[in-house]
PDB file of C-alpha atoms in Angstrom:
ATOM      1  CA  MET A   1       8.253  41.076  37.853  1.00  0.00           C
ATOM      2  CA  LEU A   2       8.014  41.477  33.965  1.00  0.00           C
ATOM      3  CA  VAL A   3      10.732  40.638  31.671  1.00  0.00           C
ATOM      4  CA  ASN A   4      10.738  41.209  27.944  1.00  0.00           C
ATOM      5  CA  ILE A   5      13.178  38.514  25.770  1.00  0.00           C
ATOM      6  CA  GLU A   6      13.149  39.457  22.598  1.00  0.00           C
ATOM      7  CA  ASN A   7      15.048  37.423  19.884  1.00  0.00           C
ATOM      8  CA  ASN A   8      17.841  39.003  17.225  1.00  0.00           C
ATOM      9  CA  THR A   9      19.457  35.606  16.153  1.00  0.00           C
ATOM     10  CA  ASP A  10      18.804  32.389  14.873  1.00  0.00           C
ATOM     11  CA  ASP A  11      20.381  31.025  17.751  1.00  0.00           C
ATOM     12  CA  LEU A  12      17.055  29.405  19.448  1.00  0.00           C
ATOM     13  CA  LEU A  13      19.242  27.784  22.613  1.00  0.00           C
ATOM     14  CA  TRP A  14      18.460  30.576  25.253  1.00  0.00           C
ATOM     15  CA  ASN A  15      14.668  30.106  24.878  1.00  0.00           C
ATOM     16  CA  GLY A  16      15.493  27.002  26.981  1.00  0.00           C
ATOM     17  CA  TYR A  17      16.603  29.625  29.975  1.00  0.00           C
ATOM     18  CA  ARG A  18      13.941  31.716  29.555  1.00  0.00           C
ATOM     19  CA  ASP A  19      13.116  30.697  33.513  1.00  0.00           C
ATOM     20  CA  ASP A  20      17.099  30.884  34.782  1.00  0.00           C
ATOM     21  CA  ILE A  21      17.296  34.659  33.255  1.00  0.00           C
ATOM     22  CA  GLU A  22      13.634  35.732  35.102  1.00  0.00           C
ATOM     23  CA  ASP A  23      15.172  33.416  38.367  1.00  0.00           C
ATOM     24  CA  VAL A  24      18.356  35.494  38.247  1.00  0.00           C
ATOM     25  CA  ILE A  25      17.087  38.681  38.076  1.00  0.00           C
ATOM     26  CA  ARG A  26      14.768  37.625  41.115  1.00  0.00           C
ATOM     27  CA  THR A  27      17.302  36.678  42.768  1.00  0.00           C
ATOM     28  CA  ALA A  28      19.117  39.897  42.314  1.00  0.00           C
ATOM     29  CA  CYS A  29      16.228  42.381  42.980  1.00  0.00           C
ATOM     30  CA  GLU A  30      16.254  40.124  46.685  1.00  0.00           C
ATOM     31  CA  MET A  31      19.590  40.068  46.996  1.00  0.00           C
ATOM     32  CA  GLU A  32      20.017  43.812  46.290  1.00  0.00           C
ATOM     33  CA  HIS A  33      16.507  45.253  48.188  1.00  0.00           C
ATOM     34  CA  PHE A  34      14.554  46.069  45.405  1.00  0.00           C
ATOM     35  CA  PRO A  35      11.125  47.509  47.183  1.00  0.00           C
ATOM     36  CA  ASP A  36       8.923  44.979  47.178  1.00  0.00           C
ATOM     37  CA  LYS A  37       6.354  47.917  45.987  1.00  0.00           C
ATOM     38  CA  TYR A  38       7.205  48.451  42.786  1.00  0.00           C
ATOM     39  CA  LYS A  39       7.168  45.855  39.876  1.00  0.00           C
ATOM     40  CA  LEU A  40       9.999  45.876  37.786  1.00  0.00           C
ATOM     41  CA  GLU A  41      11.039  45.441  33.934  1.00  0.00           C
ATOM     42  CA  VAL A  42      13.598  43.979  32.278  1.00  0.00           C
ATOM     43  CA  ASN A  43      14.400  44.104  28.724  1.00  0.00           C
ATOM     44  CA  VAL A  44      16.288  41.277  27.379  1.00  0.00           C
ATOM     45  CA  THR A  45      17.277  41.168  24.013  1.00  0.00           C
ATOM     46  CA  PHE A  46      19.637  38.653  21.747  1.00  0.00           C
ATOM     47  CA  THR A  47      21.504  39.733  19.426  1.00  0.00           C
ATOM     48  CA  THR A  48      24.861  38.996  16.960  1.00  0.00           C
ATOM     49  CA  ASP A  49      28.452  40.277  17.322  1.00  0.00           C
ATOM     50  CA  ASP A  50      28.031  42.867  14.384  1.00  0.00           C
ATOM     51  CA  GLU A  51      24.587  43.756  15.989  1.00  0.00           C
ATOM     52  CA  ILE A  52      26.440  44.672  19.939  1.00  0.00           C
ATOM     53  CA  ARG A  53      29.177  46.289  17.758  1.00  0.00           C
ATOM     54  CA  ARG A  54      27.106  48.470  16.131  1.00  0.00           C
ATOM     55  CA  TYR A  55      25.170  49.213  19.520  1.00  0.00           C
ATOM     56  CA  ASN A  56      28.457  49.740  21.270  1.00  0.00           C
ATOM     57  CA  ASN A  57      30.222  51.987  18.889  1.00  0.00           C
ATOM     58  CA  GLU A  58      26.428  53.779  18.738  1.00  0.00           C
ATOM     59  CA  PHE A  59      26.366  54.258  22.405  1.00  0.00           C
ATOM     60  CA  ARG A  60      30.043  53.878  23.805  1.00  0.00           C
ATOM     61  CA  ASP A  61      31.625  55.246  21.280  1.00  0.00           C
ATOM     62  CA  ILE A  62      33.468  52.075  21.522  1.00  0.00           C
ATOM     63  CA  ASP A  63      34.134  50.196  17.857  1.00  0.00           C
ATOM     64  CA  LYS A  64      34.229  46.483  18.863  1.00  0.00           C
ATOM     65  CA  LYS A  65      32.281  43.297  19.581  1.00  0.00           C
ATOM     66  CA  THR A  66      31.845  42.254  23.654  1.00  0.00           C
ATOM     67  CA  ASP A  67      29.496  40.303  25.295  1.00  0.00           C
ATOM     68  CA  VAL A  68      26.622  42.073  26.750  1.00  0.00           C
ATOM     69  CA  LEU A  69      25.781  45.372  27.466  1.00  0.00           C
ATOM     70  CA  SER A  70      23.592  47.225  29.950  1.00  0.00           C
ATOM     71  CA  PHE A  71      21.550  50.557  29.083  1.00  0.00           C
ATOM     72  CA  PRO A  72      19.904  51.653  32.591  1.00  0.00           C
ATOM     73  CA  ASN A  73      17.419  53.717  33.315  1.00  0.00           C
ATOM     74  CA  LEU A  74      17.436  54.247  37.285  1.00  0.00           C
ATOM     75  CA  TYR A  75      20.480  56.433  38.025  1.00  0.00           C
ATOM     76  CA  PHE A  76      21.802  55.893  41.942  1.00  0.00           C
ATOM     77  CA  ASP A  77      24.204  58.361  44.075  1.00  0.00           C
ATOM     78  CA  SER A  78      25.338  54.261  45.682  1.00  0.00           C
ATOM     79  CA  PRO A  79      24.784  50.819  44.065  1.00  0.00           C
ATOM     80  CA  ALA A  80      21.209  49.094  44.493  1.00  0.00           C
ATOM     81  CA  ASP A  81      19.531  52.274  46.691  1.00  0.00           C
ATOM     82  CA  PHE A  82      16.562  52.798  45.504  1.00  0.00           C
ATOM     83  CA  ARG A  83      15.757  55.320  47.940  1.00  0.00           C
ATOM     84  CA  SER A  84      15.767  57.470  44.241  1.00  0.00           C
ATOM     85  CA  LEU A  85      12.432  55.551  43.178  1.00  0.00           C
ATOM     86  CA  ASP A  86      10.441  57.140  46.538  1.00  0.00           C
ATOM     87  CA  ASP A  87      11.211  60.780  44.911  1.00  0.00           C
ATOM     88  CA  PRO A  88       8.244  61.720  42.861  1.00  0.00           C
ATOM     89  CA  GLU A  89      10.085  62.986  39.840  1.00  0.00           C
ATOM     90  CA  THR A  90      12.413  60.066  39.186  1.00  0.00           C
ATOM     91  CA  TYR A  91       9.301  57.636  39.781  1.00  0.00           C
ATOM     92  CA  VAL A  92       7.394  59.411  36.950  1.00  0.00           C
ATOM     93  CA  SER A  93      10.337  59.257  34.630  1.00  0.00           C
ATOM     94  CA  VAL A  94      10.844  55.377  35.259  1.00  0.00           C
ATOM     95  CA  TYR A  95       7.614  54.191  35.428  1.00  0.00           C
ATOM     96  CA  ASP A  96       5.802  52.274  33.050  1.00  0.00           C
ATOM     97  CA  PRO A  97       2.256  52.846  33.427  1.00  0.00           C
ATOM     98  CA  GLU A  98       0.688  49.562  30.778  1.00  0.00           C
ATOM     99  CA  VAL A  99       2.463  47.059  32.789  1.00  0.00           C
ATOM    100  CA  ASP A 100       2.551  48.610  36.487  1.00  0.00           C
ATOM    101  CA  CYS A 101       6.496  47.967  36.325  1.00  0.00           C
ATOM    102  CA  ILE A 102       9.332  50.329  36.871  1.00  0.00           C
ATOM    103  CA  MET A 103      11.753  49.730  33.734  1.00  0.00           C
ATOM    104  CA  ALA A 104      15.078  49.083  34.583  1.00  0.00           C
ATOM    105  CA  GLY A 105      16.590  49.377  31.706  1.00  0.00           C
ATOM    106  CA  ASP A 106      17.833  46.577  28.830  1.00  0.00           C
ATOM    107  CA  ILE A 107      20.245  44.467  28.409  1.00  0.00           C
ATOM    108  CA  VAL A 108      22.156  43.138  25.210  1.00  0.00           C
ATOM    109  CA  ILE A 109      23.448  39.917  25.037  1.00  0.00           C
ATOM    110  CA  SER A 110      25.332  38.471  21.816  1.00  0.00           C
ATOM    111  CA  VAL A 111      24.949  35.203  21.597  1.00  0.00           C
ATOM    112  CA  ASP A 112      27.918  34.484  19.435  1.00  0.00           C
ATOM    113  CA  THR A 113      30.566  35.913  22.199  1.00  0.00           C
ATOM    114  CA  ALA A 114      28.578  33.630  24.566  1.00  0.00           C
ATOM    115  CA  HIS A 115      29.249  30.480  22.966  1.00  0.00           C
ATOM    116  CA  VAL A 116      33.036  31.646  22.618  1.00  0.00           C
ATOM    117  CA  GLN A 117      33.397  32.897  26.588  1.00  0.00           C
ATOM    118  CA  ALA A 118      31.861  29.471  27.667  1.00  0.00           C
ATOM    119  CA  GLU A 119      33.766  27.031  25.931  1.00  0.00           C
ATOM    120  CA  GLU A 120      36.709  29.186  26.851  1.00  0.00           C
ATOM    121  CA  TYR A 121      35.322  29.087  30.626  1.00  0.00           C
ATOM    122  CA  GLY A 122      34.627  25.390  30.276  1.00  0.00           C
ATOM    123  CA  HIS A 123      30.894  26.089  31.439  1.00  0.00           C
ATOM    124  CA  SER A 124      27.579  25.768  30.058  1.00  0.00           C
ATOM    125  CA  TYR A 125      25.956  28.219  28.051  1.00  0.00           C
ATOM    126  CA  ARG A 126      23.287  28.012  30.680  1.00  0.00           C
ATOM    127  CA  ARG A 127      25.839  29.080  32.920  1.00  0.00           C
ATOM    128  CA  GLU A 128      27.665  31.873  30.520  1.00  0.00           C
ATOM    129  CA  VAL A 129      23.854  33.423  29.730  1.00  0.00           C
ATOM    130  CA  CYS A 130      23.221  33.387  33.441  1.00  0.00           C
ATOM    131  CA  PHE A 131      26.133  35.052  34.364  1.00  0.00           C
ATOM    132  CA  LEU A 132      25.896  37.826  31.442  1.00  0.00           C
ATOM    133  CA  ILE A 133      22.718  38.342  33.326  1.00  0.00           C
ATOM    134  CA  SER A 134      23.255  38.787  36.793  1.00  0.00           C
ATOM    135  CA  HIS A 135      26.676  41.200  35.749  1.00  0.00           C
ATOM    136  CA  SER A 136      23.889  43.339  33.307  1.00  0.00           C
ATOM    137  CA  ILE A 137      21.751  43.526  36.071  1.00  0.00           C
ATOM    138  CA  LEU A 138      23.924  44.476  38.710  1.00  0.00           C
ATOM    139  CA  HIS A 139      24.762  47.296  35.811  1.00  0.00           C
ATOM    140  CA  LEU A 140      20.899  48.573  36.142  1.00  0.00           C
ATOM    141  CA  PHE A 141      21.058  48.648  39.676  1.00  0.00           C
ATOM    142  CA  GLY A 142      23.990  50.882  39.642  1.00  0.00           C
ATOM    143  CA  TYR A 143      26.944  48.931  40.328  1.00  0.00           C
ATOM    144  CA  ASP A 144      30.114  48.809  38.095  1.00  0.00           C
ATOM    145  CA  HIS A 145      33.103  47.536  38.108  1.00  0.00           C
ATOM    146  CA  MET A 146      35.596  50.542  36.588  1.00  0.00           C
ATOM    147  CA  GLU A 147      37.701  50.540  40.201  1.00  0.00           C
ATOM    148  CA  ASP A 148      39.234  47.751  41.830  1.00  0.00           C
ATOM    149  CA  ASP A 149      36.842  47.945  44.998  1.00  0.00           C
ATOM    150  CA  GLU A 150      33.396  48.280  42.721  1.00  0.00           C
ATOM    151  CA  ARG A 151      34.998  45.303  40.407  1.00  0.00           C
ATOM    152  CA  ILE A 152      35.580  43.281  43.799  1.00  0.00           C
ATOM    153  CA  VAL A 153      32.131  44.196  45.430  1.00  0.00           C
ATOM    154  CA  MET A 154      30.086  43.666  41.723  1.00  0.00           C
ATOM    155  CA  GLU A 155      31.859  40.208  40.896  1.00  0.00           C
ATOM    156  CA  ALA A 156      31.360  38.988  44.975  1.00  0.00           C
ATOM    157  CA  HIS A 157      27.796  40.264  44.066  1.00  0.00           C
ATOM    158  CA  GLN A 158      27.225  37.653  40.791  1.00  0.00           C
ATOM    159  CA  LYS A 159      29.343  34.818  42.596  1.00  0.00           C
ATOM    160  CA  GLN A 160      26.256  35.571  45.595  1.00  0.00           C
ATOM    161  CA  ILE A 161      23.721  35.435  42.611  1.00  0.00           C
ATOM    162  CA  LEU A 162      25.162  32.182  40.832  1.00  0.00           C
ATOM    163  CA  GLU A 163      25.620  30.165  43.541  1.00  0.00           C
ATOM    164  CA  ARG A 164      22.063  31.034  45.149  1.00  0.00           C
ATOM    165  CA  LEU A 165      20.361  29.583  42.380  1.00  0.00           C
ATOM    166  CA  ASN A 166      22.862  26.806  42.234  1.00  0.00           C
ATOM    167  CA  ILE A 167      24.691  27.592  38.644  1.00  0.00           C
ATOM    168  CA  THR A 168      27.871  26.649  38.531  1.00  0.00           C
ATOM    169  CA  ARG A 169      31.351  27.002  36.736  1.00  0.00           C
ATOM    170  CA  ASP A 170      31.243  22.791  36.657  1.00  0.00           C
ATOM    171  CA  GLN A 171      27.843  21.666  35.359  1.00  0.00           C
ATOM    172  CA  ALA A 172      28.009  19.939  32.119  1.00  0.00           C
ATOM    173  CA  LEU A 173      28.466  21.633  28.785  1.00  0.00           C
TER     174      LEU A 173
END
């Protein structure tokens, strides 16, 4: 697994959670049965509210800030159905030969909003970053939350990922 992290802010607090970020993605891969025969590449970018608003407007035509954006490279008939990787055309379109990995996509997190939400929800910034990573990696694996039944499933998977890593809401700020 390869996790590329880029920080476009002055906030360096997230850097202490690099291992946690990788653990969340690795756990999601295990729980969602990402095929062992492939290595996964995920890009994570930490940015500001202004920058994520610009991304949201440019790529989603929504002119407001958000906490996290997901830009998947893989598309699924159903969530976490990785059988499409066995199709040579699909495989070639998402394979990065320079690092011998399947490029899952990009995760963009607003550190500004992550700090605010951590305080609002009464949990640590670490927990908020890990939650946003778990949420976004599930999007990269084809999950969504537009319909109630999808939301319930996705939320359950997020909770399981964080519980497996013992990253809980009651951890000290």
